[in-house]
PDB file of C-alpha atoms in Angstrom:
ATOM      1  CA  UNK R   1      95.750 144.095  95.670  1.00 57.00           C
ATOM      2  CA  UNK R   2      94.907 140.331  95.999  1.00 80.00           C
ATOM      3  CA  UNK R   3      94.211 138.469  92.579  1.00 85.00           C
ATOM      4  CA  UNK R   4      90.363 137.663  91.703  1.00 97.00           C
ATOM      5  CA  UNK R   5      89.122 134.509  91.510  1.00 98.00           C
ATOM      6  CA  UNK R   6      86.683 133.118  89.409  1.00 98.00           C
ATOM      7  CA  UNK R   7      84.768 129.865  90.422  1.00 98.00           C
ATOM      8  CA  UNK R   8      83.154 128.335  87.183  1.00 98.00           C
ATOM      9  CA  UNK R   9      80.862 125.758  87.352  1.00 98.00           C
ATOM     10  CA  UNK R  10      80.462 123.402  84.166  1.00 96.00           C
ATOM     11  CA  UNK R  11      79.941 119.911  82.368  1.00 95.00           C
ATOM     12  CA  UNK R  12      82.195 116.950  83.147  1.00 94.00           C
ATOM     13  CA  UNK R  13      81.076 116.341  79.377  1.00 96.00           C
ATOM     14  CA  UNK R  14      81.592 118.769  76.317  1.00 96.00           C
ATOM     15  CA  UNK R  15      77.778 118.551  75.451  1.00 96.00           C
ATOM     16  CA  UNK R  16      76.151 118.527  72.135  1.00 97.00           C
ATOM     17  CA  UNK R  17      76.859 121.908  70.774  1.00 97.00           C
ATOM     18  CA  UNK R  18      80.683 122.362  69.707  1.00 96.00           C
ATOM     19  CA  UNK R  19      80.356 125.830  70.608  1.00 96.00           C
ATOM     20  CA  UNK R  20      80.274 125.148  74.054  1.00 97.00           C
ATOM     21  CA  UNK R  21      84.033 123.525  74.211  1.00 97.00           C
ATOM     22  CA  UNK R  22      84.792 126.992  71.821  1.00 97.00           C
ATOM     23  CA  UNK R  23      83.495 129.304  74.399  1.00 97.00           C
ATOM     24  CA  UNK R  24      85.128 127.352  77.188  1.00 98.00           C
ATOM     25  CA  UNK R  25      87.999 128.105  75.999  1.00 98.00           C
ATOM     26  CA  UNK R  26      87.294 131.503  75.220  1.00 98.00           C
ATOM     27  CA  UNK R  27      86.412 131.971  78.818  1.00 98.00           C
ATOM     28  CA  UNK R  28      89.498 130.137  80.503  1.00 98.00           C
ATOM     29  CA  UNK R  29      91.946 131.910  78.437  1.00 98.00           C
ATOM     30  CA  UNK R  30      90.135 135.371  79.093  1.00 98.00           C
ATOM     31  CA  UNK R  31      90.199 134.566  83.018  1.00 98.00           C
ATOM     32  CA  UNK R  32      93.858 133.922  82.663  1.00 98.00           C
ATOM     33  CA  UNK R  33      94.373 137.088  80.630  1.00 97.00           C
ATOM     34  CA  UNK R  34      92.333 139.424  82.983  1.00 97.00           C
ATOM     35  CA  UNK R  35      94.771 138.025  85.564  1.00 97.00           C
ATOM     36  CA  UNK R  36      92.442 136.006  87.440  1.00 98.00           C
ATOM     37  CA  UNK R  37      92.551 132.309  88.962  1.00 98.00           C
ATOM     38  CA  UNK R  38      90.384 129.931  87.877  1.00 98.00           C
ATOM     39  CA  UNK R  39      88.636 127.974  90.552  1.00 98.00           C
ATOM     40  CA  UNK R  40      86.801 124.915  89.221  1.00 97.00           C
ATOM     41  CA  UNK R  41      85.943 120.966  90.092  1.00 95.00           C
ATOM     42  CA  UNK R  42      89.440 120.116  88.728  1.00 95.00           C
ATOM     43  CA  UNK R  43      88.409 117.701  86.224  1.00 92.00           C
ATOM     44  CA  UNK R  44      90.124 116.975  83.064  1.00 94.00           C
ATOM     45  CA  UNK R  45      87.209 116.203  80.699  1.00 95.00           C
ATOM     46  CA  UNK R  46      84.387 117.598  79.145  1.00 96.00           C
ATOM     47  CA  UNK R  47      84.325 121.681  79.526  1.00 97.00           C
ATOM     48  CA  UNK R  48      85.715 121.075  83.046  1.00 96.00           C
ATOM     49  CA  UNK R  49      88.992 120.086  81.191  1.00 96.00           C
ATOM     50  CA  UNK R  50      88.824 122.746  78.068  1.00 98.00           C
ATOM     51  CA  UNK R  51      88.437 125.797  80.658  1.00 98.00           C
ATOM     52  CA  UNK R  52      91.158 124.961  82.647  1.00 98.00           C
ATOM     53  CA  UNK R  53      93.669 123.593  79.376  1.00 98.00           C
ATOM     54  CA  UNK R  54      92.835 127.066  78.150  1.00 98.00           C
ATOM     55  CA  UNK R  55      93.439 128.828  81.241  1.00 98.00           C
ATOM     56  CA  UNK R  56      96.694 127.155  81.607  1.00 98.00           C
ATOM     57  CA  UNK R  57      97.657 127.853  78.549  1.00 98.00           C
ATOM     58  CA  UNK R  58      97.417 131.673  78.798  1.00 98.00           C
ATOM     59  CA  UNK R  59      99.684 131.321  81.654  1.00 98.00           C
ATOM     60  CA  UNK R  60      96.855 131.677  84.418  1.00 98.00           C
ATOM     61  CA  UNK R  61      96.347 130.275  87.841  1.00 97.00           C
ATOM     62  CA  UNK R  62      94.390 127.521  88.657  1.00 98.00           C
ATOM     63  CA  UNK R  63      92.513 125.976  91.972  1.00 98.00           C
ATOM     64  CA  UNK R  64      90.925 122.484  91.139  1.00 97.00           C
ATOM     65  CA  UNK R  65      88.794 120.968  94.036  1.00 97.00           C
ATOM     66  CA  UNK R  66      87.627 117.455  93.798  1.00 94.00           C
ATOM     67  CA  UNK R  67      86.095 115.132  96.377  1.00 94.00           C
ATOM     68  CA  UNK R  68      88.120 111.676  96.410  1.00 92.00           C
ATOM     69  CA  UNK R  69      85.658 109.780  94.983  1.00 91.00           C
ATOM     70  CA  UNK R  70      86.027 111.248  91.490  1.00 87.00           C
ATOM     71  CA  UNK R  71      89.403 111.144  91.224  1.00 80.00           C
ATOM     72  CA  UNK R  72      89.410 108.716  88.494  1.00 78.00           C
ATOM     73  CA  UNK R  73      85.884 109.407  87.034  1.00 76.00           C
ATOM     74  CA  UNK R  74      86.612 112.951  86.342  1.00 73.00           C
ATOM     75  CA  UNK R  75      90.380 112.417  85.755  1.00 80.00           C
ATOM     76  CA  UNK R  76      91.859 114.827  88.507  1.00 86.00           C
ATOM     77  CA  UNK R  77      93.982 117.320  86.631  1.00 91.00           C
ATOM     78  CA  UNK R  78      96.857 117.730  88.845  1.00 89.00           C
ATOM     79  CA  UNK R  79      98.855 119.861  87.095  1.00 94.00           C
ATOM     80  CA  UNK R  80      96.998 122.665  88.764  1.00 95.00           C
ATOM     81  CA  UNK R  81      98.322 125.507  90.179  1.00 95.00           C
ATOM     82  CA  UNK R  82      96.598 124.058  93.415  1.00 95.00           C
ATOM     83  CA  UNK R  83      94.894 120.814  93.474  1.00 95.00           C
ATOM     84  CA  UNK R  84      92.628 119.513  96.594  1.00 96.00           C
ATOM     85  CA  UNK R  85      91.063 116.839  97.490  1.00 95.00           C
ATOM     86  CA  UNK R  86      87.819 116.626  99.534  1.00 96.00           C
ATOM     87  CA  UNK R  87      86.061 114.044 101.321  1.00 95.00           C
ATOM     88  CA  UNK R  88      82.790 114.920  99.934  1.00 94.00           C
ATOM     89  CA  UNK R  89      80.499 116.931  97.363  1.00 93.00           C
ATOM     90  CA  UNK R  90      79.442 119.023  99.920  1.00 94.00           C
ATOM     91  CA  UNK R  91      83.040 119.958 100.941  1.00 96.00           C
ATOM     92  CA  UNK R  92      84.125 120.643  97.342  1.00 96.00           C
ATOM     93  CA  UNK R  93      81.346 123.014  96.997  1.00 95.00           C
ATOM     94  CA  UNK R  94      82.072 124.677 100.332  1.00 96.00           C
ATOM     95  CA  UNK R  95      86.062 125.265  99.178  1.00 97.00           C
ATOM     96  CA  UNK R  96      85.498 126.268  95.776  1.00 97.00           C
ATOM     97  CA  UNK R  97      82.820 129.312  96.879  1.00 97.00           C
ATOM     98  CA  UNK R  98      85.337 130.054  99.520  1.00 96.00           C
ATOM     99  CA  UNK R  99      88.028 130.350  97.212  1.00 97.00           C
ATOM    100  CA  UNK R 100      85.963 132.707  94.665  1.00 98.00           C
ATOM    101  CA  UNK R 101      85.360 136.446  94.372  1.00 98.00           C
ATOM    102  CA  UNK R 102      82.441 135.578  91.515  1.00 98.00           C
ATOM    103  CA  UNK R 103      80.700 132.450  90.217  1.00 98.00           C
ATOM    104  CA  UNK R 104      80.201 131.639  86.431  1.00 98.00           C
ATOM    105  CA  UNK R 105      77.880 128.887  85.622  1.00 98.00           C
ATOM    106  CA  UNK R 106      78.617 127.385  81.918  1.00 98.00           C
ATOM    107  CA  UNK R 107      76.232 124.491  80.417  1.00 98.00           C
ATOM    108  CA  UNK R 108      76.510 121.118  82.353  1.00 97.00           C
ATOM    109  CA  UNK R 109      74.164 118.521  83.600  1.00 97.00           C
ATOM    110  CA  UNK R 110      72.486 117.713  87.192  1.00 96.00           C
ATOM    111  CA  UNK R 111      75.774 118.624  89.236  1.00 95.00           C
ATOM    112  CA  UNK R 112      76.205 122.272  87.664  1.00 97.00           C
ATOM    113  CA  UNK R 113      72.293 122.561  88.670  1.00 98.00           C
ATOM    114  CA  UNK R 114      73.524 121.738  91.832  1.00 97.00           C
ATOM    115  CA  UNK R 115      75.894 124.033  91.938  1.00 97.00           C
ATOM    116  CA  UNK R 116      73.968 127.052  90.776  1.00 98.00           C
ATOM    117  CA  UNK R 117      70.939 126.319  93.162  1.00 98.00           C
ATOM    118  CA  UNK R 118      73.026 126.022  96.189  1.00 97.00           C
ATOM    119  CA  UNK R 119      75.017 129.372  95.484  1.00 97.00           C
ATOM    120  CA  UNK R 120      71.689 130.888  94.377  1.00 98.00           C
ATOM    121  CA  UNK R 121      70.129 130.235  97.548  1.00 97.00           C
ATOM    122  CA  UNK R 122      73.254 131.207  99.878  1.00 96.00           C
ATOM    123  CA  UNK R 123      73.067 134.546  98.551  1.00 97.00           C
ATOM    124  CA  UNK R 124      69.285 134.636  99.221  1.00 96.00           C
ATOM    125  CA  UNK R 125      70.010 134.153 102.456  1.00 96.00           C
ATOM    126  CA  UNK R 126      72.866 136.225 102.566  1.00 96.00           C
ATOM    127  CA  UNK R 127      75.663 133.707 103.297  1.00 96.00           C
ATOM    128  CA  UNK R 128      77.519 135.530 100.368  1.00 96.00           C
ATOM    129  CA  UNK R 129      77.390 138.638  97.930  1.00 96.00           C
ATOM    130  CA  UNK R 130      79.367 137.023  95.447  1.00 97.00           C
ATOM    131  CA  UNK R 131      78.087 137.690  91.527  1.00 97.00           C
ATOM    132  CA  UNK R 132      76.576 134.705  89.630  1.00 98.00           C
ATOM    133  CA  UNK R 133      76.713 134.616  86.071  1.00 98.00           C
ATOM    134  CA  UNK R 134      74.554 132.426  83.876  1.00 98.00           C
ATOM    135  CA  UNK R 135      77.152 131.612  80.787  1.00 98.00           C
ATOM    136  CA  UNK R 136      73.692 131.179  78.696  1.00 98.00           C
ATOM    137  CA  UNK R 137      75.842 130.276  75.039  1.00 96.00           C
ATOM    138  CA  UNK R 138      73.165 129.184  72.204  1.00 96.00           C
ATOM    139  CA  UNK R 139      70.022 129.822  74.968  1.00 97.00           C
ATOM    140  CA  UNK R 140      71.537 127.217  77.032  1.00 98.00           C
ATOM    141  CA  UNK R 141      70.145 128.405  80.147  1.00 98.00           C
ATOM    142  CA  UNK R 142      66.856 129.675  79.023  1.00 98.00           C
ATOM    143  CA  UNK R 143      64.629 126.983  80.303  1.00 98.00           C
ATOM    144  CA  UNK R 144      66.612 127.871  83.712  1.00 98.00           C
ATOM    145  CA  UNK R 145      65.802 131.538  83.333  1.00 98.00           C
ATOM    146  CA  UNK R 146      62.086 130.834  82.588  1.00 98.00           C
ATOM    147  CA  UNK R 147      62.136 128.654  85.870  1.00 98.00           C
ATOM    148  CA  UNK R 148      63.368 131.416  88.001  1.00 98.00           C
ATOM    149  CA  UNK R 149      60.858 133.723  86.813  1.00 98.00           C
ATOM    150  CA  UNK R 150      57.846 130.996  87.201  1.00 98.00           C
ATOM    151  CA  UNK R 151      59.295 130.573  90.725  1.00 98.00           C
ATOM    152  CA  UNK R 152      58.418 134.234  91.078  1.00 98.00           C
ATOM    153  CA  UNK R 153      55.645 134.778  89.649  1.00 98.00           C
ATOM    154  CA  UNK R 154      53.954 131.670  91.509  1.00 98.00           C
ATOM    155  CA  UNK R 155      54.964 133.510  94.697  1.00 98.00           C
ATOM    156  CA  UNK R 156      57.708 131.243  96.128  1.00 97.00           C
ATOM    157  CA  UNK R 157      60.690 133.541  95.858  1.00 97.00           C
ATOM    158  CA  UNK R 158      60.795 137.501  95.911  1.00 96.00           C
ATOM    159  CA  UNK R 159      61.579 139.230  92.725  1.00 97.00           C
ATOM    160  CA  UNK R 160      64.593 140.334  93.992  1.00 96.00           C
ATOM    161  CA  UNK R 161      66.092 137.032  93.573  1.00 97.00           C
ATOM    162  CA  UNK R 162      66.340 137.465  89.590  1.00 97.00           C
ATOM    163  CA  UNK R 163      68.698 140.423  90.890  1.00 97.00           C
ATOM    164  CA  UNK R 164      71.420 137.748  91.903  1.00 98.00           C
ATOM    165  CA  UNK R 165      71.828 135.987  88.749  1.00 98.00           C
ATOM    166  CA  UNK R 166      72.894 138.118  85.370  1.00 97.00           C
ATOM    167  CA  UNK R 167      72.721 136.236  82.091  1.00 98.00           C
ATOM    168  CA  UNK R 168      75.367 136.739  79.689  1.00 98.00           C
ATOM    169  CA  UNK R 169      75.929 134.862  75.929  1.00 97.00           C
ATOM    170  CA  UNK R 170      79.695 135.097  74.804  1.00 97.00           C
ATOM    171  CA  UNK R 171      82.632 134.601  76.931  1.00 97.00           C
ATOM    172  CA  UNK R 172      83.645 138.231  76.629  1.00 96.00           C
ATOM    173  CA  UNK R 173      80.061 139.438  77.557  1.00 98.00           C
ATOM    174  CA  UNK R 174      80.815 137.310  80.812  1.00 98.00           C
ATOM    175  CA  UNK R 175      84.256 139.031  81.588  1.00 97.00           C
ATOM    176  CA  UNK R 176      82.287 142.580  80.968  1.00 97.00           C
ATOM    177  CA  UNK R 177      79.877 141.347  83.546  1.00 97.00           C
ATOM    178  CA  UNK R 178      82.445 139.934  86.156  1.00 97.00           C
ATOM    179  CA  UNK R 179      84.610 143.231  85.432  1.00 96.00           C
ATOM    180  CA  UNK R 180      81.674 145.158  86.687  1.00 96.00           C
ATOM    181  CA  UNK R 181      80.576 143.651  89.376  1.00 94.00           C
ATOM    182  CA  UNK R 182      84.421 143.131  90.949  1.00 94.00           C
ATOM    183  CA  UNK R 183      85.270 146.909  90.298  1.00 86.00           C
TER     184      UNK R 183
END
């Protein structure tokens, strides 16, 4: 049986709420404890660094992907199990998704939103069938969930779009959703 890999999109900043870092640590630790591999953006800063260090500390495998131009800005974490350098952001996103069985989107900024909407669009178009879980700690993604409802209500997407996204508020709930989806 092959090891499952969980792609985690998250901020290169820690955010304003200290709970974000606590939950990122719990998620990294829980992914490792489940025997899964963390796939992420290879940064050693913000929530990216927190989730990766927690997975490593718990003995988990880590697979980081970073474009060349971000190596110094996001402080490439080169002590990962696998560290891949790409030429472009698009290539980074493609490698991350191709090496994952599921996607978790933690709080983050424009980059995390870009990653979320790309995998959601790919799912809508039938390019993958991987579960997508919004880690909605402290209600961070509530406005995004409202936007998705609005898009459907205004007739720009079928209601099936909403079935492609699960929303969970804690690391343990995210892990439970992943276990159900990946079994």
